[in-house]
Coordinates of C-alpha atoms and ligand atoms in Angstrom, one line a residue:
M1 CA -16.2 -79.5 -57.6
N2 CA -18.3 -79.2 -54.5
E3 CA -19.8 -75.7 -54.6
G4 CA -18.3 -72.8 -56.5
H5 CA -15.5 -72.1 -54.0
S6 CA -13.4 -74.8 -55.7
A7 CA -13.8 -73.6 -59.3
F8 CA -10.3 -72.3 -59.7
L9 CA -9.1 -75.9 -59.9
A10 CA -10.8 -76.1 -63.3
I11 CA -8.6 -73.2 -64.5
E12 CA -5.5 -74.9 -63.2
R13 CA -6.5 -78.1 -65.0
I14 CA -6.7 -76.0 -68.2
R15 CA -3.3 -74.5 -67.5
L16 CA -1.8 -78.0 -67.0
L17 CA -3.2 -79.4 -70.2
M18 CA -1.9 -76.3 -72.1
A19 CA 1.6 -76.7 -70.6
E20 CA 1.9 -80.5 -70.8
H21 CA 0.1 -81.3 -74.1
N22 CA 0.7 -78.2 -76.1
M23 CA -2.9 -77.3 -76.4
S24 CA -4.6 -73.9 -76.8
F25 CA -6.9 -72.5 -74.1
E26 CA -10.0 -73.5 -76.0
E27 CA -8.7 -77.0 -76.6
A28 CA -7.8 -77.5 -73.0
L29 CA -11.1 -76.2 -71.8
D30 CA -12.9 -78.5 -74.3
A31 CA -11.0 -81.5 -73.1
S32 CA -11.1 -80.9 -69.3
R33 CA -14.8 -80.1 -69.3
N34 CA -15.5 -83.7 -70.0
N35 CA -14.6 -85.0 -66.5
N36 CA -15.4 -82.0 -64.4
V37 CA -18.4 -82.5 -62.3
F38 CA -19.9 -79.5 -60.5
T39 CA -22.3 -80.0 -57.6
T40 CA -24.3 -77.0 -56.5
H41 CA -25.6 -76.8 -52.9
T42 CA -26.9 -73.3 -52.9
S43 CA -30.4 -72.0 -53.6
V44 CA -29.8 -68.4 -52.9
P45 CA -27.8 -66.1 -55.2
A46 CA -26.3 -64.4 -52.2
G47 CA -24.5 -67.6 -51.4
I48 CA -22.3 -67.3 -54.5
D49 CA -18.8 -65.8 -54.5
L50 CA -18.4 -62.9 -56.9
F51 CA -15.0 -61.2 -57.4
D52 CA -14.6 -57.9 -59.1
V53 CA -12.3 -57.4 -62.0
G54 CA -9.7 -55.5 -60.0
L55 CA -9.3 -58.3 -57.5
M56 CA -9.1 -60.9 -60.2
H57 CA -6.5 -58.9 -61.9
E58 CA -4.4 -58.6 -58.8
Y59 CA -4.3 -62.4 -58.2
F60 CA -4.4 -63.7 -61.8
R61 CA -2.4 -61.3 -63.9
A62 CA 0.9 -63.1 -63.3
Y63 CA -0.7 -66.5 -63.5
C64 CA -2.3 -65.7 -66.8
N65 CA 0.9 -64.2 -68.3
E66 CA 2.9 -67.3 -67.3
A67 CA 0.3 -69.7 -68.5
G68 CA -0.3 -68.0 -71.8
I69 CA -4.0 -67.4 -70.9
A70 CA -5.5 -64.1 -72.0
F71 CA -6.9 -62.4 -68.9
E72 CA -10.2 -61.6 -70.8
Q73 CA -10.5 -65.3 -71.6
L74 CA -10.3 -66.2 -68.0
L75 CA -12.8 -63.5 -67.0
A76 CA -15.2 -64.7 -69.7
L77 CA -15.4 -68.1 -67.9
G78 CA -16.9 -66.5 -64.8
R79 CA -19.4 -64.2 -66.6
R80 CA -22.9 -64.6 -67.9
H81 CA -22.2 -62.0 -70.6
P82 CA -18.5 -62.4 -71.4
G83 CA -18.2 -59.0 -73.1
D84 CA -19.6 -57.1 -70.2
G85 CA -16.5 -55.5 -68.7
N86 CA -18.4 -54.6 -65.5
E87 CA -19.7 -58.1 -64.7
P88 CA -17.8 -59.6 -61.8
F89 CA -16.3 -63.1 -61.9
S90 CA -18.8 -65.6 -60.5
M91 CA -17.3 -68.8 -59.1
A92 CA -20.5 -70.7 -59.7
I93 CA -20.7 -69.6 -63.4
A94 CA -17.0 -70.6 -63.8
A95 CA -17.8 -74.0 -62.3
I96 CA -20.8 -74.5 -64.6
K97 CA -18.9 -73.3 -67.8
T98 CA -16.0 -75.6 -67.1
S99 CA -18.1 -78.7 -66.3
A100 CA -19.8 -81.1 -68.6
Y101 CA -21.8 -82.5 -65.6
R102 CA -23.7 -80.4 -63.1
N103 CA -26.0 -81.5 -60.4
A104 CA -28.2 -80.2 -57.6
V105 CA -28.8 -82.0 -54.3
S106 CA -32.5 -82.8 -54.3
R107 CA -35.2 -82.9 -57.0
L108 CA -36.8 -79.7 -55.9
H109 CA -33.3 -78.1 -55.7
R110 CA -32.8 -79.2 -59.3
Q111 CA -35.8 -77.1 -60.4
V112 CA -34.6 -74.2 -58.3
S113 CA -31.2 -74.4 -59.8
Q114 CA -32.6 -74.6 -63.3
H115 CA -34.4 -71.4 -62.7
M116 CA -31.3 -69.8 -61.2
W117 CA -29.1 -70.7 -64.2
E118 CA -31.5 -70.6 -67.1
G119 CA -29.8 -67.5 -68.4
L120 CA -26.7 -69.6 -69.2
W121 CA -28.8 -71.6 -71.7
P122 CA -31.0 -68.9 -73.1
K123 CA -32.4 -71.0 -76.0
L124 CA -33.6 -73.9 -73.7
P125 CA -36.9 -74.1 -71.9
V126 CA -36.2 -74.0 -68.2
W127 CA -37.2 -77.6 -67.5
E128 CA -34.5 -78.6 -70.0
V129 CA -31.6 -76.6 -68.4
P130 CA -28.9 -79.3 -68.2
I131 CA -28.6 -79.6 -64.4
T132 CA -29.5 -83.0 -62.9
S133 CA -29.9 -84.0 -59.3
V134 CA -28.7 -86.5 -56.8
T135 CA -30.5 -86.2 -53.5
N136 CA -28.2 -86.1 -50.5
G137 CA -28.1 -89.0 -48.0
V138 CA -26.5 -89.5 -44.6
H139 CA -24.1 -92.2 -43.4
L140 CA -26.5 -94.5 -41.6
P141 CA -23.9 -96.4 -39.5
T142 CA -22.6 -93.1 -38.2
W143 CA -25.9 -91.5 -37.3
I144 CA -28.0 -94.3 -36.0
N145 CA -28.0 -94.7 -32.2
G146 CA -26.5 -97.7 -30.4
D147 CA -29.8 -98.8 -28.8
L148 CA -31.5 -99.0 -32.1
A149 CA -28.5 -100.7 -33.7
G150 CA -28.7 -103.3 -31.0
L151 CA -32.4 -103.9 -31.9
Y152 CA -31.4 -104.2 -35.6
D153 CA -28.7 -106.8 -34.7
Q154 CA -31.4 -108.8 -33.0
Y155 CA -34.2 -108.5 -35.6
L156 CA -32.7 -107.7 -39.0
Q157 CA -30.3 -109.8 -41.2
P158 CA -26.8 -109.9 -39.7
D159 CA -25.4 -107.9 -42.6
W160 CA -27.8 -105.0 -42.3
R161 CA -24.9 -102.6 -41.7
E162 CA -23.1 -103.3 -45.0
G163 CA -26.3 -104.1 -46.9
H164 CA -28.4 -101.2 -45.7
A165 CA -29.1 -99.8 -49.1
D166 CA -31.1 -103.0 -50.0
P167 CA -34.8 -102.4 -49.4
K168 CA -35.3 -106.1 -48.4
V169 CA -33.1 -105.5 -45.3
W170 CA -35.8 -103.2 -43.9
D171 CA -38.8 -105.4 -44.4
Q172 CA -38.0 -106.9 -41.0
I173 CA -38.6 -103.6 -39.2
A174 CA -42.1 -104.9 -39.0
D175 CA -41.0 -107.8 -36.7
I176 CA -39.5 -105.5 -34.0
P177 CA -42.0 -105.5 -31.1
E178 CA -43.3 -101.9 -30.5
T179 CA -42.6 -102.2 -26.8
E180 CA -38.9 -102.8 -27.4
L181 CA -38.6 -100.0 -30.0
W182 CA -40.4 -97.6 -27.6
E183 CA -38.1 -98.6 -24.7
A184 CA -35.0 -98.1 -26.8
H185 CA -36.2 -94.7 -27.7
R186 CA -37.0 -93.8 -24.1
R187 CA -33.4 -94.8 -23.1
R188 CA -32.1 -92.4 -25.8
K189 CA -34.3 -89.7 -24.7
R190 CA -33.1 -89.9 -21.1
R191 CA -29.6 -89.8 -22.4
L192 CA -30.3 -86.7 -24.3
I193 CA -31.9 -85.1 -21.3
T194 CA -28.8 -85.8 -19.2
F195 CA -26.6 -84.4 -22.0
V196 CA -28.6 -81.2 -22.2
R197 CA -28.7 -80.7 -18.4
E198 CA -25.0 -81.1 -18.0
R199 CA -24.3 -78.7 -20.9
A200 CA -26.8 -76.1 -19.8
A201 CA -25.6 -76.2 -16.2
A202 CA -21.9 -76.0 -17.3
S203 CA -22.6 -73.0 -19.5
A204 CA -24.6 -71.3 -16.7
M205 CA -21.7 -71.8 -14.3
E206 CA -19.3 -70.5 -16.9
R207 CA -21.2 -67.2 -17.3
K208 CA -21.4 -67.1 -13.4
A209 CA -25.2 -67.3 -13.3
P210 CA -26.8 -67.4 -9.9
A211 CA -26.9 -70.8 -8.2
A212 CA -30.6 -71.0 -8.6
E213 CA -30.3 -70.9 -12.3
V214 CA -27.6 -73.5 -12.4
K215 CA -29.8 -75.7 -10.3
R216 CA -32.7 -75.1 -12.6
M217 CA -30.6 -76.1 -15.6
Q218 CA -29.8 -79.4 -13.8
E219 CA -33.5 -80.1 -13.8
V220 CA -34.7 -79.0 -17.2
L221 CA -36.7 -81.3 -19.5
D222 CA -39.0 -84.2 -18.5
P223 CA -38.4 -87.6 -20.1
E224 CA -42.2 -88.3 -20.2
V225 CA -43.0 -85.2 -22.2
L226 CA -43.3 -85.0 -26.0
T227 CA -40.1 -83.4 -27.1
I228 CA -39.6 -81.3 -30.3
G229 CA -36.1 -80.9 -31.6
F230 CA -34.8 -78.1 -33.8
A231 CA -31.1 -77.7 -34.5
R232 CA -29.2 -76.1 -37.3
R233 CA -27.1 -73.2 -38.4
F234 CA -29.2 -70.1 -37.9
A235 CA -29.4 -68.8 -41.5
T236 CA -32.4 -66.7 -41.7
Y237 CA -34.1 -68.7 -44.4
K238 CA -34.5 -71.5 -42.0
R239 CA -36.9 -69.4 -39.9
A240 CA -35.8 -70.7 -36.5
T241 CA -38.3 -68.5 -34.7
L242 CA -41.4 -69.4 -36.8
I243 CA -42.8 -71.5 -34.0
F244 CA -42.8 -68.5 -31.7
R245 CA -44.9 -66.4 -34.0
D246 CA -48.1 -66.8 -32.0
L247 CA -46.7 -66.9 -28.5
P248 CA -50.0 -67.3 -26.5
R249 CA -51.0 -70.2 -28.7
L250 CA -47.6 -71.8 -28.4
K251 CA -47.8 -71.4 -24.6
R252 CA -51.2 -73.2 -24.5
I253 CA -49.7 -76.1 -26.4
L254 CA -46.5 -76.4 -24.4
T255 CA -48.1 -76.0 -21.0
N256 CA -51.2 -78.2 -21.5
P257 CA -51.3 -79.9 -18.1
R258 CA -52.4 -83.3 -19.4
Q259 CA -50.4 -83.4 -22.6
P260 CA -47.4 -81.0 -22.2
V261 CA -44.8 -80.4 -24.9
Q262 CA -41.1 -79.2 -24.6
I263 CA -38.7 -77.9 -27.2
V264 CA -34.9 -78.4 -27.4
I265 CA -33.3 -75.9 -29.8
G266 CA -29.7 -76.1 -30.8
G267 CA -27.9 -73.6 -33.1
K268 CA -25.1 -71.4 -34.1
A269 CA -24.7 -68.3 -36.2
H270 CA -21.7 -67.2 -38.1
P271 CA -19.9 -64.5 -36.0
L272 CA -20.6 -61.9 -38.7
D273 CA -24.2 -63.0 -39.2
V274 CA -26.1 -60.3 -37.3
P275 CA -29.6 -61.5 -38.2
G276 CA -28.7 -65.1 -37.2
K277 CA -27.4 -63.9 -33.9
T278 CA -30.6 -61.9 -33.4
L279 CA -32.6 -65.0 -33.8
I280 CA -30.6 -66.8 -31.2
R281 CA -31.0 -63.9 -28.7
E282 CA -34.8 -64.0 -29.3
I283 CA -35.0 -67.7 -28.6
V284 CA -32.9 -67.4 -25.4
Q285 CA -35.3 -64.7 -24.3
H286 CA -38.3 -66.9 -24.9
S287 CA -36.6 -69.7 -23.0
R288 CA -36.4 -67.4 -19.9
D289 CA -40.1 -66.5 -20.0
A290 CA -41.5 -67.6 -16.6
E291 CA -44.2 -69.7 -18.2
L292 CA -41.9 -71.3 -20.7
V293 CA -38.8 -71.9 -18.6
R294 CA -39.6 -75.6 -18.1
H295 CA -40.6 -76.1 -21.8
I296 CA -37.9 -74.5 -23.9
I297 CA -34.2 -75.0 -23.7
F298 CA -31.5 -73.6 -26.0
V299 CA -28.4 -75.6 -26.4
E300 CA -25.4 -73.5 -27.2
D301 CA -22.5 -74.2 -29.6
Y302 CA -24.2 -76.5 -32.1
S303 CA -21.7 -79.2 -33.1
I304 CA -21.8 -82.7 -34.5
Q305 CA -22.0 -84.0 -31.0
V306 CA -25.0 -81.8 -30.2
A307 CA -26.6 -82.8 -33.5
R308 CA -26.1 -86.5 -32.7
E309 CA -27.7 -86.3 -29.3
L310 CA -30.7 -84.3 -30.6
V311 CA -31.4 -86.3 -33.7
Q312 CA -31.3 -89.5 -31.6
G313 CA -33.2 -88.5 -28.6
V314 CA -36.2 -86.1 -29.3
D315 CA -39.6 -87.3 -30.5
L316 CA -40.4 -84.9 -33.3
W317 CA -38.0 -83.0 -35.6
L318 CA -39.0 -79.6 -36.8
N319 CA -37.9 -78.0 -40.0
T320 CA -39.2 -74.7 -41.2
P321 CA -37.2 -73.3 -44.2
R322 CA -38.7 -71.0 -46.8
R323 CA -39.7 -73.4 -49.5
G324 CA -37.2 -73.4 -52.3
E325 CA -34.3 -72.2 -50.2
E326 CA -33.2 -75.4 -48.4
A327 CA -31.2 -77.1 -51.1
C328 CA -31.7 -80.5 -49.4
G329 CA -31.3 -80.6 -45.6
T330 CA -30.0 -83.7 -43.9
S331 CA -30.8 -83.4 -40.2
G332 CA -34.3 -84.6 -40.8
M333 CA -33.0 -87.7 -42.4
K334 CA -30.7 -88.4 -39.4
A335 CA -33.7 -87.9 -37.1
G336 CA -36.0 -90.1 -39.2
M337 CA -33.5 -93.0 -39.2
N338 CA -33.5 -92.9 -35.4
G339 CA -37.3 -93.2 -35.2
I340 CA -38.0 -89.5 -34.8
L341 CA -40.9 -88.3 -36.9
N342 CA -40.5 -85.2 -39.1
L343 CA -42.7 -82.1 -39.1
S344 CA -41.4 -80.1 -42.0
I345 CA -42.0 -77.7 -44.8
L346 CA -42.1 -79.5 -48.2
D347 CA -38.6 -78.3 -49.1
G348 CA -35.4 -80.0 -50.1
W349 CA -35.5 -83.8 -49.4
F350 CA -38.8 -83.6 -47.7
D351 CA -40.5 -82.4 -50.9
E352 CA -39.7 -85.9 -52.3
G353 CA -39.7 -88.0 -49.2
G354 CA -42.3 -86.3 -47.0
E355 CA -45.5 -88.1 -47.9
A356 CA -44.0 -91.6 -47.4
S357 CA -41.9 -90.6 -44.3
G358 CA -44.6 -91.2 -41.6
G359 CA -44.2 -87.5 -40.7
W360 CA -46.2 -84.4 -41.2
A361 CA -45.9 -81.6 -43.9
I362 CA -46.3 -78.0 -43.0
G363 CA -48.0 -76.0 -45.8
D364 CA -48.3 -76.9 -49.4
R365 CA -46.2 -76.7 -52.5
E366 CA -46.9 -73.0 -53.2
P367 CA -43.8 -70.8 -53.7
Y368 CA -42.8 -69.1 -50.5
S369 CA -43.7 -65.5 -49.9
P370 CA -43.4 -63.6 -46.5
D371 CA -47.2 -63.5 -46.1
R372 CA -47.1 -67.3 -45.8
D373 CA -45.3 -67.2 -42.4
D374 CA -48.5 -66.8 -40.4
A375 CA -50.2 -69.7 -42.2
H376 CA -47.1 -71.9 -41.7
A377 CA -47.0 -71.1 -38.0
A378 CA -50.7 -71.8 -37.7
G379 CA -50.2 -75.0 -39.6
I380 CA -47.7 -76.2 -37.0
Y381 CA -50.0 -75.3 -34.1
S382 CA -53.0 -77.0 -35.5
M383 CA -51.2 -80.1 -36.4
L384 CA -49.7 -80.3 -32.9
E385 CA -53.1 -79.6 -31.3
D386 CA -55.3 -81.8 -33.4
E387 CA -53.0 -84.7 -34.3
I388 CA -49.4 -84.9 -33.1
V389 CA -49.8 -84.3 -29.4
P390 CA -52.9 -86.5 -29.0
L391 CA -51.2 -89.3 -31.0
F392 CA -48.1 -89.2 -28.8
Y393 CA -50.1 -89.5 -25.6
E394 CA -52.7 -92.0 -26.7
G395 CA -52.8 -95.5 -25.4
R396 CA -50.2 -95.0 -22.7
E397 CA -52.2 -96.9 -20.2
Q398 CA -51.5 -100.0 -22.3
G399 CA -47.9 -99.2 -22.7
V400 CA -47.1 -97.6 -26.1
P401 CA -48.8 -95.2 -28.5
L402 CA -49.5 -97.7 -31.3
E403 CA -50.3 -95.3 -34.1
W404 CA -47.2 -93.2 -33.3
M405 CA -45.1 -96.4 -33.4
R406 CA -46.7 -97.4 -36.7
R407 CA -45.5 -94.1 -38.1
V408 CA -42.0 -94.5 -36.5
K409 CA -41.7 -97.9 -38.2
Q410 CA -42.7 -96.4 -41.5
S411 CA -40.1 -93.7 -41.1
L412 CA -37.3 -96.1 -40.2
Q413 CA -38.2 -98.3 -43.1
Y414 CA -38.6 -95.7 -45.8
L415 CA -35.9 -93.2 -44.8
S416 CA -33.2 -95.7 -43.9
V417 CA -33.2 -97.2 -47.4
N418 CA -33.9 -94.0 -49.5
F419 CA -31.9 -91.4 -47.8
N420 CA -28.7 -93.2 -46.8
C421 CA -25.4 -92.2 -48.5
Q422 CA -24.7 -95.6 -50.0
R423 CA -27.6 -94.8 -52.3
M424 CA -26.3 -91.3 -52.9
V425 CA -22.7 -92.5 -53.7
A426 CA -24.0 -95.1 -56.1
E427 CA -26.0 -92.5 -58.0
Y428 CA -23.0 -90.1 -58.1
R429 CA -21.0 -92.9 -59.5
S430 CA -23.4 -94.2 -62.1
Q431 CA -24.9 -90.9 -63.2
L432 CA -21.9 -88.6 -63.0
Y433 CA -18.5 -89.8 -62.1
E434 CA -18.3 -92.9 -64.3
P435 CA -19.7 -91.2 -67.5
A436 CA -17.3 -88.3 -66.8
H437 CA -14.4 -90.7 -66.4
R438 CA -15.3 -92.5 -69.7
G439 CA -15.7 -89.2 -71.4
Y440 CA -12.3 -88.1 -70.5
E441 CA -10.7 -91.4 -71.5
A442 CA -12.3 -90.9 -74.9
V443 CA -11.1 -87.3 -75.4
S444 CA -7.6 -87.9 -74.1
R445 CA -6.9 -90.7 -76.7
D446 CA -4.3 -90.0 -79.4
H447 CA -2.8 -86.9 -77.7
F448 CA -6.2 -85.3 -77.3
A449 CA -7.1 -85.6 -81.0
H450 CA -10.8 -85.2 -80.4
P451 CA -10.8 -81.9 -78.5
R452 CA -8.3 -80.4 -81.0
Q453 CA -10.6 -81.4 -83.8
H454 CA -13.7 -80.4 -81.9
V455 CA -12.5 -76.8 -81.4
R456 CA -11.9 -76.5 -85.2
W457 CA -15.3 -77.9 -85.9
T458 CA -16.9 -75.5 -83.4
R459 CA -15.3 -72.6 -85.3
T460 CA -16.8 -73.8 -88.6
V461 CA -20.2 -74.3 -87.0
I462 CA -20.2 -70.8 -85.6
E463 CA -19.2 -69.3 -89.0
K464 CA -22.0 -71.1 -90.8
W465 CA -24.7 -70.9 -88.2
P466 CA -26.2 -67.6 -89.3
Y467 CA -27.1 -69.2 -92.6
V468 CA -28.7 -72.4 -91.1
S469 CA -32.5 -72.1 -91.2
F470 CA -35.7 -74.0 -91.3
I471 CA -37.2 -73.9 -94.9
D472 CA -40.3 -75.9 -94.1
S473 CA -41.3 -77.4 -90.9
G474 CA -44.3 -79.3 -89.9
I475 CA -47.1 -81.4 -91.3
G476 CA -49.4 -78.6 -92.5
P477 CA -51.1 -75.5 -91.3
Q478 CA -52.6 -76.9 -88.0
P479 CA -50.3 -76.6 -85.1
A480 CA -51.9 -79.4 -83.0
V481 CA -52.5 -83.1 -83.8
S482 CA -54.8 -85.6 -82.2
T483 CA -54.1 -88.9 -80.6
G484 CA -54.5 -92.0 -82.7
S485 CA -52.6 -92.5 -85.9
P486 CA -48.9 -91.9 -86.4
V487 CA -47.9 -88.4 -87.3
P488 CA -45.1 -87.9 -89.8
L489 CA -42.8 -85.2 -88.4
R490 CA -40.8 -83.5 -91.2
A491 CA -38.4 -80.6 -91.3
A492 CA -36.6 -79.2 -94.3
V493 CA -33.4 -77.4 -93.2
E494 CA -30.9 -75.3 -95.0
L495 CA -27.6 -76.5 -93.5
A496 CA -25.4 -73.9 -95.3
G497 CA -22.6 -76.4 -96.0
L498 CA -22.8 -78.3 -92.7
G499 CA -23.4 -82.1 -92.9
P500 CA -26.5 -83.7 -91.3
Q501 CA -24.2 -85.4 -88.8
D502 CA -23.0 -81.9 -87.6
V503 CA -26.5 -81.1 -86.3
R504 CA -29.2 -82.4 -84.1
V505 CA -32.8 -81.8 -85.4
E506 CA -35.3 -82.4 -82.6
A507 CA -39.1 -82.2 -82.1
V508 CA -40.3 -81.2 -78.6
V509 CA -43.7 -82.9 -78.4
G510 CA -46.2 -82.5 -75.6
R511 CA -49.8 -82.0 -74.6
V512 CA -51.0 -78.4 -75.1
G513 CA -51.8 -77.2 -71.6
A514 CA -54.5 -74.6 -70.6
D515 CA -52.1 -71.7 -71.0
G516 CA -50.9 -72.9 -74.4
E517 CA -47.6 -74.2 -73.2
L518 CA -46.5 -77.8 -73.8
E519 CA -46.7 -80.2 -70.9
D520 CA -45.5 -83.7 -70.3
T521 CA -43.0 -83.1 -73.1
Q522 CA -40.6 -85.5 -74.7
I523 CA -37.8 -84.8 -77.1
L524 CA -37.5 -86.8 -80.3
T525 CA -34.5 -86.8 -82.6
L526 CA -35.3 -86.6 -86.3
A527 CA -33.1 -88.5 -88.8
P528 CA -31.9 -87.2 -92.1
L529 CA -34.0 -88.5 -94.9
E530 CA -33.3 -86.7 -98.1
Q531 CA -30.8 -84.2 -99.5
K532 CA -31.2 -81.4 -102.1
G533 CA -28.0 -79.5 -102.5
T534 CA -27.3 -78.0 -99.1
M535 CA -30.8 -78.5 -97.9
F536 CA -31.8 -81.6 -96.0
T537 CA -35.1 -83.1 -94.9
F538 CA -35.2 -84.7 -91.5
G539 CA -38.1 -86.7 -90.2
R540 CA -39.6 -89.5 -88.2
D541 CA -43.0 -90.8 -87.5
F542 CA -44.5 -90.2 -84.1
A543 CA -47.3 -92.2 -82.6
P544 CA -48.9 -90.2 -79.9
F545 CA -49.9 -92.2 -76.8
N546 CA -51.3 -89.3 -74.8
T547 CA -54.8 -88.3 -75.1
G548 CA -55.8 -84.7 -75.7
R549 CA -54.4 -81.9 -77.9
L550 CA -50.8 -82.4 -78.8
G551 CA -48.4 -79.8 -80.1
Y552 CA -44.8 -79.8 -81.0
S553 CA -41.9 -77.4 -81.9
L554 CA -38.9 -78.2 -84.0
R555 CA -35.4 -77.0 -83.4
I556 CA -31.9 -77.5 -84.6
S557 CA -28.6 -77.4 -82.7
P558 CA -25.0 -78.3 -83.4
N559 CA -24.4 -81.9 -82.5
H560 CA -21.9 -81.0 -79.7
C561 CA -22.0 -84.1 -77.6
D562 CA -23.5 -87.5 -77.6
D563 CA -25.4 -86.5 -74.5
P564 CA -27.4 -83.3 -74.8
L565 CA -27.1 -83.0 -71.0
N566 CA -23.5 -82.1 -71.6
R567 CA -24.4 -79.1 -73.7
P568 CA -22.1 -76.2 -73.2
C569 CA -23.4 -72.9 -71.9
N570 CA -24.8 -70.5 -74.6
A571 CA -24.9 -73.5 -77.0
L572 CA -26.3 -72.5 -80.4
M573 CA -29.9 -73.5 -81.2
K574 CA -32.6 -72.3 -83.6
W575 CA -36.3 -73.0 -83.2
A576 CA -38.6 -73.3 -86.2
G577 CA -40.4 -70.0 -86.7
E578 CA -37.9 -68.1 -84.5
K579 CA -37.0 -64.7 -85.8
Ligands
PLP601 C1 -26.7 -82.7 -40.2 C2 -25.9 -81.5 -39.7 C3 -26.1 -80.3 -40.4 C4 -27.0 -80.1 -41.6 O1 -28.3 -80.1 -41.1 P1 -29.4 -79.4 -42.0 O2 -30.7 -80.2 -41.9 O3 -29.0 -79.5 -43.4 O4 -29.6 -78.0 -41.5 C5 -25.4 -79.2 -39.9 N1 -24.6 -79.3 -38.9 C6 -24.4 -80.4 -38.2 C7 -23.4 -80.5 -37.0 C8 -25.0 -81.6 -38.6 O5 -24.8 -82.7 -37.9

């Protein structure tokens, strides 16, 4: 399920299993979860569909009646608190509750998603919320420009297209002469400029602009000038107007007579997105400013074709989201694979790929707040003034800017192999789709014997859980242990009639950080050692390899699944010492 919009399919799968295999709602949910995979692409709660109860009733009453699903049962799937009659139905929560696998689309987005959804696993620390990540990638053969592909045909192994996910393919980037790479890029840039001029002139004619303006559009942009590209949907979190924040300073940079700069901006806002449309209007106004008219051009009607020309033909790709709000972002990958350097906030993919990309990072890894806008804009200006612009113009007398080209090669090499979609698809396959497929094969065996039994088992566990408790936990009064000799971890647990195989007793071990929280944690499973009536002792020896003060906490949970990552929402858990 790609994003929450598709989550009703999980309900239809439940209905089908109930109808075709004579299963209860719980059994069908239990079974179908195993091979549902939910991929979240959102970082902002406002991006999630919520439907109120009345609307759900209107569309699902007949469906539920016919399927034998209690309407309340259905609503509970989309609610954080199932009993709260006022809580609307969340498509994302429904997708999470009906999926055994959930993933975000970059490593930073994983953390953001874990924070967003920690309420669904209230007993787990946020870093353990079972959402993984597969970082997006782009289809390299589609996005790479023909001139560069021609060079690759000449200098890389003949199978570079098929084998482009193999790092070895890209070692030979080093062999491409800088002059050829530079010339290929210049051809691309001239092509972009022709494209922009034709489009801008056509759209000026369409709105019956004066002949002088049409003529001006036919002459915009200079192929010798450092060109910054920015093109995306105009969602406000992307801060499309950040670069205009200090207009006098921007003007000085763009109109520097010896080292001028120009910006091509492409974009589109949803027709109902008023703030997005306001941003576009603002940019168009800037582009008509008498001093900037030769330095800024807005390309209307952002499309794949516009994106293609831009990510293949500019020199520098600008990306300015509020950190934490761009789930991944892919246009910078497309640009980087075409030899365009990135200047970006450390958000989405750039948070994990920025340092090695050959590009430049704006700001740091502090969480975003509106008072950072000025600092981020200033960061862009000073990087342009002090580093980027001089680098681009240096050494032209000899032909090519060598340090710039060194960075371009670094970008081509690093991004082509790490952010292509062959790598992404392989990760989806091995980390999510194949385990999900095997999981479903296992549960569907013998007419779904396992989920039928598992639902009965879950009922028993829920009944007995209030009586499960830690009798004795730990190695003595001191809560922290030192590095060196093995530590015997022990826990005596009252299982209230459950068997040791029904539960998972774990120690969360880590270094005690400055604020008393555990850091660099690992989770160790304890084995049953001894039985006294309904009480069991679990234990294992642990040899710390970290230096410093170590601490640990013990906990017990029902042994739902082989893989704790598949833990259902609101899964039961008790921590030692918890009231
Ligand atoms: C690549 C692409 C996007 C996504 O770009 P982001 O960096 O994620 O904003 C959007 N639209 C088009 C047409 C694209 O080609």
